[in-house]
Amino acid sequence: MPGTPSDPTFAIYVDGQAIPARPGQTLAAVLLAAGCQTFRYTRSGKPRGIFCGMGACFDCLVTVDGLADQRACMTPAQPGMQVQTGTLAGGPPAGAGGGA
Amino acid sequence: MNAGVAGPLPAPQGPSTDVLVVGAGPAGLAAAVAAADAGLRVMLLDESPVAGGQYLAAYSAAAGEHLDSSHQHLSTSQPSGGSGNGAGLSPTRAERFGHALLGRLSAGAVDWRPGTLVWSLGAEADPAPACGLLSVAIYAHGATEHLSAGAVILAAGAREGFVPFPGWTLPGVMSAGAAQLLAKRHGLKPGRRVLIAGSGPLLLPVAVRLATPDGAGAPGTRVVGVLEAAHLPAWLRCGASLLAGVAAAADRDRLGEAVRYLAALARARVPYRFGRAVTAALGDGRLEAVTVARTDALGRPIPGTAETIPADALCIGFGLVPNVELAQLAGAASLFDPARGGWVPETDAFLETSVPGLFVAGETAGVAGAEAALSQGRLAALAAACRLGRVSQADLQRERDGSARERAAALRFGALINTLFAPPSGCQAVITDDTLVCRCEEVAAGEVRAAIAAGAVTLDALKTRTRVGQGPCQGRTCGPILARLIAAEMGTAPEAAGRFGVRPPVKPVPFAALASTVPASPARDLRPAREAGR
């Protein structure tokens, strides 16, 4: 049973979808483990994911519980956290390319 | 994001702590524990939710670790598999020492505050003449706080350096350090077919860790190659230097480590190639393939040698760049030293900067590795304790002399690595005009070259002209890249480009948090009663 000592996993909600997380995981680790490589789109519509992984580059920005521009690589996952990437649900903004 | 925010307010009364240490990697841990052992109140702050930095990540990763709220003590566990460097290799001396320091942290030796960003630092606006406190502004758990300390030790580590190429912003392309951290701390591999490229010995442990099969029987990851920009002679000079110093324990340790890594790569059948450069990352929305080429002696791709390698992950890194923004903000004098990774604060023999009471240790003092960091952290802490009257000049001198030889050897080796594996001068050739150089503001090299040609030959001039460095990373990623670009276009040295100016907050802090500051909370006094009463 999730959330118990024998099974400490819990759910976070990424663009409304429940995704399993473990204590000690950063949001970046939860997203990557769930197969989500794109964490956001830039103003020009280009996909971005984790890059420096240590809080310096600000590429992995997501919205966490309503607070914009949080670094997924530095944010510990907490039970019930609501994360918006805009990528699992909608894909790139209309008219934006997905390439580099 | 940077606009018009004042520096830290003076703390209302008395210092919040004796010593404030920024960064909980090897240098910061060593500094915090040594300062606590000298009888000082110590606050240890790190942006990361866990202690250990990059180097000790495997030791601080653990199911038992609570990451939830503020002001907790760390609980560490033995690293899984008994090794912090992956592949079942035995821990290095620095890893063993660092692990012991993490144990001291979990035993409550210092006031440890994870998830805490230090966003401003400076001398108190109106210091009482005798105390000379330093003001520190922090952001944690949604609020800012202003602290003061008798001494500050900056052990903020380093970040990775890069040589950009077309497509380097695609998901699936990440720093070698990111891949290392995800593997060490979370047991994650970046993809199924992984290519590793860049320069320097830091690529080796990453390759070994990613090439080692998971115990859990996870889907296999294959490291399809390690592409080293340097040519074979660089490695031979490195090996010769280690052999020459083989009588020293530290050099013996490093040589053994390198040999173990190379052997592990050979066992895993990972091809290791010298004189190679990535020329593009390809894919529709995510990485699918990488084009690589052989390079000439200057690091320029040789026409006709390009090949395309299918890969879903590309891990890149060109050495390390010291994180010195807080020292720069505080007004510490600095110099450009390529052998130490770039701009570094000037210090005296006890690691004190030109700002009284402000010390640096570890990669922030110049990139030289974990052994140097551990030694410097301890020395800086004792120097701070001496300044605060807890350690005598004679004892401080003894500490410095006793560890001087080992520290010098580590620094010498660091300088060799930083020099031999620096981005080669010809690497500019892969930065095509449509390559983004500023990832945040999506500014391409062509626009930057045009601005340089029009006279914007310093980083700050380029920033005004083209928006480079104006995004949330505040030029941390693009700064060194742009300095080399200016140097290449102008035929000058990289330091001639200067560096980006810094203003508080040195990393983005929500505006609402800047507006609502909570009163400074004094450090919890964790010293034994007899110490605290003195």
XYZ file of C-alpha atoms in Angstrom:
634
model
C 0.000 0.000 0.000
C 1.551 3.303 -1.064
C 2.776 5.620 1.662
C 3.425 2.879 4.207
C 6.833 1.783 5.517
C 6.756 -1.354 3.350
C 5.921 0.726 0.268
C 7.029 4.334 0.670
C 6.069 5.310 -2.890
C 3.583 8.131 -3.307
C 1.897 9.926 -6.169
C 2.624 13.318 -7.604
C 0.464 14.836 -10.331
C 2.146 15.925 -13.519
C -0.216 17.847 -15.786
C -2.994 16.072 -13.902
C -1.630 12.558 -14.357
C -0.646 10.564 -11.269
C 3.009 9.504 -11.421
C 4.758 7.349 -8.807
C 7.557 8.909 -6.787
C 9.852 7.726 -4.012
C 11.136 9.645 -1.006
C 14.409 11.341 -1.862
C 13.686 11.718 -5.568
C 13.877 15.119 -7.204
C 11.112 16.086 -9.624
C 13.617 15.646 -12.451
C 14.245 12.059 -11.384
C 10.499 11.348 -11.121
C 9.815 12.798 -14.575
C 12.718 10.977 -16.241
C 11.823 7.696 -14.541
C 8.290 8.117 -15.949
C 9.728 8.544 -19.436
C 9.129 12.301 -19.642
C 12.207 13.946 -21.168
C 10.693 17.302 -22.107
C 9.979 19.450 -19.077
C 8.942 22.662 -20.817
C 8.921 24.583 -24.098
C 10.808 27.795 -24.656
C 9.188 30.990 -25.903
C 10.068 29.923 -29.435
C 8.455 26.527 -28.846
C 11.582 24.400 -28.504
C 11.578 21.474 -26.055
C 13.863 21.496 -23.039
C 14.615 18.890 -20.400
C 17.259 18.341 -17.794
C 20.638 19.765 -18.747
C 23.115 20.652 -15.996
C 21.286 18.656 -13.323
C 22.816 20.710 -10.529
C 20.811 23.900 -10.336
C 22.957 26.161 -12.511
C 21.343 26.262 -15.963
C 17.615 26.746 -15.229
C 16.612 24.667 -18.250
C 14.494 22.186 -16.276
C 11.939 24.748 -15.063
C 8.455 23.501 -14.159
C 5.501 24.935 -12.237
C 5.104 23.381 -8.793
C 1.909 23.871 -6.769
C 1.249 27.060 -8.682
C 4.758 28.501 -8.276
C 6.307 29.057 -11.702
C 9.897 28.459 -12.800
C 10.999 25.913 -10.216
C 14.058 23.820 -11.019
C 12.987 20.179 -11.316
C 16.549 19.063 -10.558
C 16.583 20.839 -7.181
C 13.022 20.250 -6.005
C 12.298 17.176 -3.885
C 9.092 15.358 -4.827
C 6.430 15.568 -2.112
C 3.223 13.535 -1.856
C 0.402 15.113 -3.827
C 2.585 17.727 -5.504
C 0.970 19.321 -8.562
C 3.503 19.813 -11.340
C 2.785 21.566 -14.645
C 5.111 20.898 -17.533
C 2.601 21.579 -20.266
C 4.263 18.759 -22.148
C 2.471 15.573 -21.122
C -0.930 17.115 -21.733
C -0.651 19.480 -24.624
C 2.597 19.072 -26.522
C 4.289 22.127 -27.964
C 2.359 25.381 -28.326
C 0.374 25.755 -31.548
C 2.536 26.617 -34.497
C 5.787 25.807 -32.718
C 8.243 23.312 -34.104
C 9.498 20.446 -32.017
C 12.995 20.252 -33.429
C 16.192 21.899 -32.309
C 14.654 39.179 -12.484
C 17.675 41.083 -11.368
C 16.260 44.524 -11.400
C 16.629 46.961 -8.592
C 16.782 44.594 -5.669
C 18.725 45.882 -2.728
C 21.442 43.875 -1.045
C 20.925 42.181 2.283
C 19.537 44.222 5.138
C 21.656 44.341 8.257
C 20.594 41.742 10.778
C 18.711 43.285 13.685
C 21.072 42.229 16.451
C 24.254 40.184 16.986
C 25.484 37.670 14.462
C 23.157 34.780 13.553
C 26.129 32.453 13.640
C 29.904 32.474 14.017
C 30.687 30.767 10.744
C 28.393 30.373 7.780
C 29.449 27.824 5.172
C 27.916 27.987 1.680
C 27.899 24.585 -0.024
C 27.844 21.105 1.485
C 30.188 19.286 -0.878
C 33.593 17.994 0.257
C 35.052 21.467 0.965
C 31.983 22.771 2.770
C 31.572 19.617 4.844
C 35.222 19.678 5.868
C 34.981 23.378 6.713
C 31.756 23.049 8.709
C 32.957 20.095 10.766
C 36.386 21.653 11.454
C 34.779 24.942 12.527
C 32.368 23.096 14.813
C 35.275 21.121 16.272
C 36.988 24.444 17.001
C 34.016 25.341 19.190
C 32.231 27.695 16.824
C 28.543 27.940 15.989
C 28.281 26.792 12.385
C 25.531 27.081 9.794
C 25.912 24.952 6.674
C 23.702 25.887 3.719
C 23.192 24.214 0.360
C 20.695 24.699 -2.437
C 20.450 20.961 -2.844
C 18.011 18.968 -0.728
C 20.871 16.677 0.316
C 24.449 17.081 1.468
C 27.527 15.743 -0.282
C 27.654 17.803 -3.471
C 28.344 16.055 -6.737
C 31.316 14.109 -5.466
C 29.614 12.364 -2.567
C 26.171 12.074 -4.162
C 26.091 8.281 -3.944
C 26.735 8.481 -0.231
C 23.993 10.952 0.517
C 21.407 9.272 -1.701
C 19.242 7.006 0.302
C 15.744 5.840 0.857
C 16.030 6.724 4.517
C 16.870 10.323 3.848
C 14.126 12.798 4.659
C 13.860 15.572 2.208
C 10.723 17.163 3.438
C 11.058 20.287 5.468
C 13.405 22.833 6.877
C 16.202 22.618 9.401
C 16.474 18.871 9.621
C 19.437 16.733 10.234
C 20.627 14.535 7.497
C 20.414 10.826 7.808
C 22.882 9.112 5.595
C 23.193 5.514 4.718
C 25.913 3.371 3.290
C 26.011 3.798 -0.447
C 24.357 0.988 -2.305
C 26.833 -1.558 -3.523
C 29.438 -0.307 -1.087
C 30.959 2.093 -3.561
C 30.421 5.692 -4.411
C 32.051 5.582 -7.808
C 30.022 2.844 -9.409
C 31.004 -0.437 -10.950
C 31.882 -1.831 -7.543
C 35.180 0.054 -7.555
C 36.536 0.610 -4.073
C 36.024 4.110 -2.657
C 38.838 6.646 -2.952
C 40.484 8.178 0.093
C 38.510 11.365 -0.454
C 35.251 9.405 -0.667
C 35.984 7.598 2.582
C 36.854 10.846 4.331
C 33.812 12.590 2.867
C 31.551 9.789 3.977
C 32.847 10.170 7.522
C 32.082 13.902 7.356
C 28.508 13.148 6.274
C 28.285 10.973 9.359
C 29.311 13.943 11.509
C 26.562 15.966 9.871
C 23.918 13.373 10.634
C 25.209 13.270 14.202
C 24.195 16.926 14.466
C 27.598 18.620 14.537
C 26.350 21.716 12.714
C 23.144 23.606 11.900
C 22.537 22.059 8.499
C 20.037 23.776 6.211
C 19.408 21.965 2.937
C 17.307 23.476 0.159
C 18.640 26.928 1.021
C 19.786 29.389 -1.624
C 22.225 32.127 -0.650
C 21.272 35.007 -2.938
C 23.254 37.898 -1.548
C 26.428 38.431 0.411
C 28.282 41.507 1.550
C 30.017 43.316 4.355
C 27.522 44.826 6.801
C 26.585 48.314 5.731
C 27.462 49.791 9.102
C 29.609 47.294 10.922
C 30.536 47.832 14.510
C 34.264 48.523 14.201
C 35.414 45.451 16.065
C 33.145 42.762 14.684
C 33.163 43.255 10.909
C 30.196 40.998 10.272
C 29.169 39.704 6.892
C 25.519 39.851 5.822
C 23.966 36.938 4.020
C 20.538 36.804 2.403
C 18.980 33.379 1.976
C 15.857 31.952 0.377
C 14.381 28.714 1.629
C 10.927 27.173 1.717
C 9.255 30.147 0.085
C 10.720 32.907 2.260
C 13.810 35.049 2.395
C 15.797 35.656 5.548
C 18.723 37.910 6.399
C 21.549 36.466 8.452
C 24.893 37.708 9.674
C 28.066 35.844 10.436
C 31.508 36.522 11.816
C 33.019 34.623 8.911
C 31.689 33.141 5.687
C 33.316 30.240 3.872
C 32.263 29.953 0.243
C 32.463 26.358 -0.889
C 29.944 26.623 -3.708
C 31.761 24.168 -5.952
C 31.879 24.406 -9.707
C 29.636 23.918 -12.692
C 30.474 22.254 -15.969
C 31.887 24.034 -18.971
C 30.597 23.392 -22.495
C 31.395 23.805 -26.136
C 28.046 24.306 -27.884
C 27.057 22.664 -31.151
C 23.854 22.639 -33.205
C 21.134 20.769 -31.316
C 22.731 20.877 -27.869
C 19.442 22.085 -26.357
C 17.525 18.933 -27.407
C 16.122 16.827 -24.575
C 18.455 13.851 -24.280
C 21.553 16.041 -24.415
C 22.698 16.709 -20.869
C 25.820 17.448 -18.931
C 27.988 14.515 -17.907
C 27.533 15.699 -14.337
C 23.746 15.529 -14.644
C 23.929 11.947 -15.892
C 26.351 11.104 -13.104
C 24.123 12.630 -10.457
C 20.974 10.917 -11.756
C 22.797 7.603 -11.693
C 24.491 8.096 -8.327
C 21.555 9.532 -6.461
C 18.546 8.070 -8.221
C 19.771 4.955 -9.994
C 18.644 6.382 -13.342
C 20.368 6.004 -16.688
C 19.906 8.764 -19.283
C 19.015 6.436 -22.179
C 19.549 3.090 -23.897
C 22.321 4.148 -26.276
C 24.507 6.690 -24.561
C 27.336 8.690 -26.078
C 29.723 10.617 -23.841
C 31.726 13.507 -25.270
C 33.880 16.400 -24.176
C 37.212 16.453 -22.466
C 39.000 15.404 -19.335
C 39.133 12.659 -16.758
C 35.695 13.488 -15.337
C 34.158 11.682 -18.317
C 35.689 8.394 -17.151
C 33.697 7.765 -13.961
C 30.524 8.828 -15.774
C 31.183 6.329 -18.552
C 31.989 3.547 -16.102
C 28.897 4.153 -14.023
C 26.565 4.290 -17.031
C 28.160 1.210 -18.614
C 27.755 -0.864 -15.460
C 24.624 -3.024 -15.549
C 22.033 -2.289 -12.884
C 21.651 -4.874 -10.177
C 17.896 -4.607 -10.497
C 17.937 -5.978 -14.017
C 16.689 -2.723 -15.502
C 16.615 -2.444 -19.269
C 20.163 -2.352 -20.509
C 22.034 0.809 -21.198
C 24.876 0.681 -23.656
C 27.594 3.317 -23.674
C 28.359 3.429 -27.378
C 31.478 5.522 -26.983
C 33.509 8.092 -25.112
C 34.722 10.865 -27.391
C 37.652 12.803 -25.966
C 38.460 16.127 -27.607
C 42.087 16.042 -26.484
C 44.602 13.974 -28.410
C 46.493 11.054 -26.939
C 49.573 13.098 -25.884
C 47.461 14.968 -23.318
C 46.646 11.697 -21.588
C 50.229 10.505 -21.815
C 51.462 13.692 -20.137
C 48.829 13.213 -17.472
C 49.942 9.638 -16.846
C 53.602 10.628 -16.804
C 52.895 13.260 -14.182
C 51.103 10.740 -11.991
C 53.905 8.223 -12.377
C 56.436 10.899 -11.446
C 54.506 11.587 -8.267
C 53.744 7.979 -7.487
C 55.560 8.182 -4.169
C 52.814 10.491 -2.894
C 49.732 8.717 -1.565
C 47.360 11.081 -3.352
C 48.984 10.606 -6.756
C 49.086 6.856 -6.235
C 45.391 7.003 -5.412
C 44.623 9.031 -8.550
C 46.694 6.770 -10.773
C 45.003 3.690 -9.345
C 41.617 5.293 -9.870
C 42.363 6.096 -13.512
C 43.652 2.586 -14.162
C 40.569 1.035 -12.542
C 38.263 3.218 -14.633
C 40.072 2.427 -17.875
C 40.021 -1.272 -17.047
C 36.310 -1.110 -16.258
C 35.660 0.611 -19.596
C 37.655 -2.045 -21.412
C 35.710 -4.808 -19.640
C 32.444 -3.165 -20.662
C 33.808 -2.861 -24.225
C 33.227 0.877 -24.363
C 35.233 2.431 -27.191
C 37.366 5.378 -26.058
C 38.420 7.715 -28.872
C 40.845 10.639 -28.797
C 40.662 13.729 -30.978
C 36.910 13.641 -31.600
C 34.309 16.395 -31.507
C 30.528 16.378 -31.610
C 29.421 18.486 -34.561
C 25.632 18.215 -34.126
C 22.855 16.594 -32.134
C 19.965 15.491 -34.303
C 16.351 14.622 -33.559
C 12.746 15.709 -33.785
C 11.834 16.892 -30.294
C 14.383 14.612 -28.657
C 17.836 13.269 -29.384
C 17.996 10.527 -32.003
C 21.541 10.702 -33.362
C 24.833 12.522 -33.000
C 27.263 13.498 -35.733
C 30.901 13.381 -34.742
C 34.158 14.084 -36.533
C 37.859 13.593 -36.054
C 39.676 16.766 -35.107
C 43.035 18.224 -36.031
C 45.673 19.266 -33.510
C 43.793 22.517 -32.821
C 40.489 20.732 -32.254
C 38.882 21.676 -35.582
C 36.733 18.992 -37.247
C 38.547 17.424 -40.214
C 36.339 17.561 -43.336
C 35.277 14.177 -44.640
C 35.600 12.376 -41.290
C 32.044 12.952 -40.054
C 29.945 9.989 -39.020
C 26.453 9.744 -37.574
C 25.940 7.642 -34.461
C 22.420 6.707 -33.327
C 21.996 7.618 -29.652
C 19.146 8.608 -27.344
C 21.406 10.256 -24.774
C 24.482 12.438 -25.170
C 26.399 13.446 -22.049
C 28.771 16.370 -22.529
C 31.330 18.165 -20.410
C 34.459 20.271 -20.886
C 35.893 20.526 -17.425
C 34.631 22.689 -14.591
C 34.090 26.406 -13.985
C 34.314 27.733 -10.393
C 31.098 29.129 -8.873
C 32.390 32.505 -7.701
C 29.338 34.774 -8.115
C 28.870 35.374 -4.369
C 32.543 36.321 -3.931
C 32.249 38.629 -6.934
C 29.100 40.204 -5.463
C 30.847 40.759 -2.125
C 33.581 42.624 -3.968
C 36.390 40.094 -3.538
C 39.341 40.786 -5.822
C 39.755 38.063 -8.413
C 41.980 36.969 -11.228
C 41.649 34.869 -14.360
C 43.624 31.642 -14.111
C 42.932 29.016 -16.802
C 44.889 26.469 -14.749
C 42.238 26.824 -12.044
C 39.201 26.834 -14.333
C 38.784 30.565 -15.017
C 37.955 33.484 -12.732
C 38.851 32.777 -9.110
C 39.014 34.964 -6.007
C 42.469 36.072 -4.906
C 43.304 34.743 -1.452
C 46.068 34.803 1.105
C 47.809 31.606 2.207
C 44.876 30.867 4.522
C 42.209 31.177 1.810
C 40.868 34.525 3.008
C 39.750 36.781 0.147
C 40.278 40.535 -0.043
C 36.980 40.890 1.883
C 37.848 40.444 5.573
C 36.178 37.352 7.014
C 35.267 35.928 3.602
C 37.052 32.675 2.787
C 36.870 30.323 -0.204
C 37.565 26.593 -0.367
C 37.253 23.761 -2.848
C 36.434 24.324 -6.520
C 35.246 27.869 -5.753
C 38.886 28.643 -4.915
C 40.012 27.021 -8.183
C 39.161 23.650 -9.714
C 41.479 21.043 -8.192
C 39.399 18.055 -7.114
C 38.057 16.543 -3.928
C 41.369 15.959 -2.126
C 42.265 19.635 -2.404
C 38.718 20.597 -1.442
C 38.761 18.578 1.776
C 42.116 20.014 2.782
C 41.166 23.584 1.871
C 37.842 23.360 3.687
C 39.589 22.447 6.910
C 42.257 25.118 6.479
C 39.697 27.853 5.751
C 37.687 26.810 8.810
C 40.704 27.011 11.086
C 41.649 30.372 9.593
C 38.117 31.600 10.280
C 38.358 30.214 13.809
C 41.650 32.055 14.242
C 40.038 35.289 13.082
C 37.266 34.708 15.631
C 39.753 33.974 18.410
C 39.157 30.245 18.774
C 42.418 28.995 17.275
C 45.862 30.486 17.842
C 48.052 31.803 15.030
C 50.600 29.130 15.907
C 48.061 26.309 15.612
C 46.778 27.698 12.329
C 50.300 27.915 10.958
C 50.947 24.321 12.044
C 47.794 23.130 10.269
C 48.790 24.938 7.103
C 52.356 23.628 7.123
C 51.287 20.096 7.982
C 48.950 19.797 5.014
C 50.806 22.069 2.600
C 52.645 19.395 0.650
C 49.571 17.267 0.011
C 47.518 20.324 -0.933
C 50.212 21.517 -3.312
C 50.302 18.121 -5.031
C 46.523 18.157 -5.485
C 46.580 21.709 -6.831
C 49.418 20.855 -9.217
C 47.493 17.898 -10.579
C 44.334 19.997 -10.886
C 46.248 22.627 -12.844
C 47.612 19.971 -15.190
C 44.126 18.589 -15.863
C 42.590 22.035 -16.353
C 45.322 22.953 -18.817
C 45.574 19.720 -20.804
C 41.830 19.247 -21.175
C 40.682 22.836 -21.692
C 38.495 23.381 -24.753
C 40.943 23.464 -27.692
C 41.235 26.747 -29.578
C 39.789 25.218 -32.761
C 36.591 24.053 -31.054
C 34.945 27.306 -32.160
C 34.640 25.703 -35.575
C 31.685 23.542 -34.460
C 29.772 26.605 -33.234
C 27.920 27.357 -36.459
C 26.133 30.682 -36.752
C 22.769 29.052 -36.054
C 24.032 27.325 -32.868
C 22.418 28.741 -29.738
C 25.093 30.055 -27.392
C 22.750 31.490 -24.745
C 20.292 28.712 -23.967
C 18.027 30.864 -21.765
C 17.411 33.694 -24.214
C 17.909 31.548 -27.339
C 20.604 33.753 -28.834
C 22.512 32.213 -31.742
C 26.246 32.485 -32.375
C 25.709 34.414 -35.613
C 24.000 37.263 -33.787
C 26.766 37.275 -31.184
C 29.518 37.306 -33.814
C 27.828 40.233 -35.552
C 27.663 42.114 -32.240
C 31.334 41.386 -31.589
C 32.184 42.675 -35.046
C 30.190 45.797 -34.214
C 32.336 46.415 -31.146
C 30.638 44.536 -28.300
C 33.823 42.855 -27.110
C 33.054 42.398 -23.416
C 30.454 40.099 -21.864
C 28.471 42.993 -20.437
C 28.486 44.782 -23.791
C 27.226 41.616 -25.486
C 24.556 41.270 -22.818
C 23.199 44.725 -23.538
C 23.406 44.239 -27.286
C 22.047 40.713 -27.698
C 20.275 39.605 -24.445
C 22.897 36.891 -23.763
C 23.158 36.316 -20.029
C 19.831 38.030 -19.315
C 17.919 34.805 -18.640
C 17.451 32.925 -15.391
C 20.898 31.273 -15.389
C 22.354 34.799 -15.421
C 25.141 33.829 -17.777
C 26.494 30.882 -15.797
C 26.316 28.613 -18.831
C 27.075 31.037 -21.649
C 29.651 33.268 -19.907
C 32.741 31.110 -20.473
C 31.502 30.150 -23.961
C 31.076 33.800 -24.947
C 34.446 34.786 -23.493
C 36.114 32.191 -25.751
C 34.008 33.318 -28.693
C 35.121 36.932 -28.211
C 38.731 35.782 -27.799
C 38.536 33.756 -31.010
C 36.963 36.585 -33.016
C 39.294 39.271 -31.678
C 42.494 37.255 -31.265
C 42.664 38.277 -27.619
C 42.836 36.340 -24.343
C 39.516 35.226 -22.793
C 40.015 37.427 -19.727
C 39.960 40.484 -21.968
C 36.209 39.888 -22.355
C 35.775 40.380 -18.617
C 32.864 38.630 -16.981
C 29.208 39.346 -16.456
C 28.533 41.758 -13.617
C 26.510 40.275 -10.759
C 23.741 41.786 -8.679
C 21.551 40.321 -5.973
C 19.770 37.984 -6.178
C 22.604 35.950 -7.709
C 20.025 33.304 -8.613
C 16.336 34.006 -9.267
C 14.179 34.385 -6.160
C 10.389 34.884 -6.434
C 9.570 38.573 -6.234
C 6.970 37.981 -3.517
C 9.631 36.353 -1.342
C 11.964 39.308 -1.777
C 9.195 41.616 -0.628
C 8.318 39.640 2.500
C 11.374 39.012 4.567
C 11.142 37.086 7.798
C 13.296 38.143 10.755
C 16.667 36.472 11.039
C 16.617 33.341 13.131
C 19.753 32.639 15.127
C 21.593 29.419 14.441
C 20.703 26.616 16.729
C 23.579 26.240 19.150
C 24.607 22.637 18.758
C 27.827 22.811 20.714
C 28.190 20.858 23.930
C 27.163 22.943 26.959
C 30.737 23.676 28.024
C 31.552 25.102 24.597
C 28.413 27.170 24.353
C 29.006 28.675 27.777
C 32.491 29.923 27.023
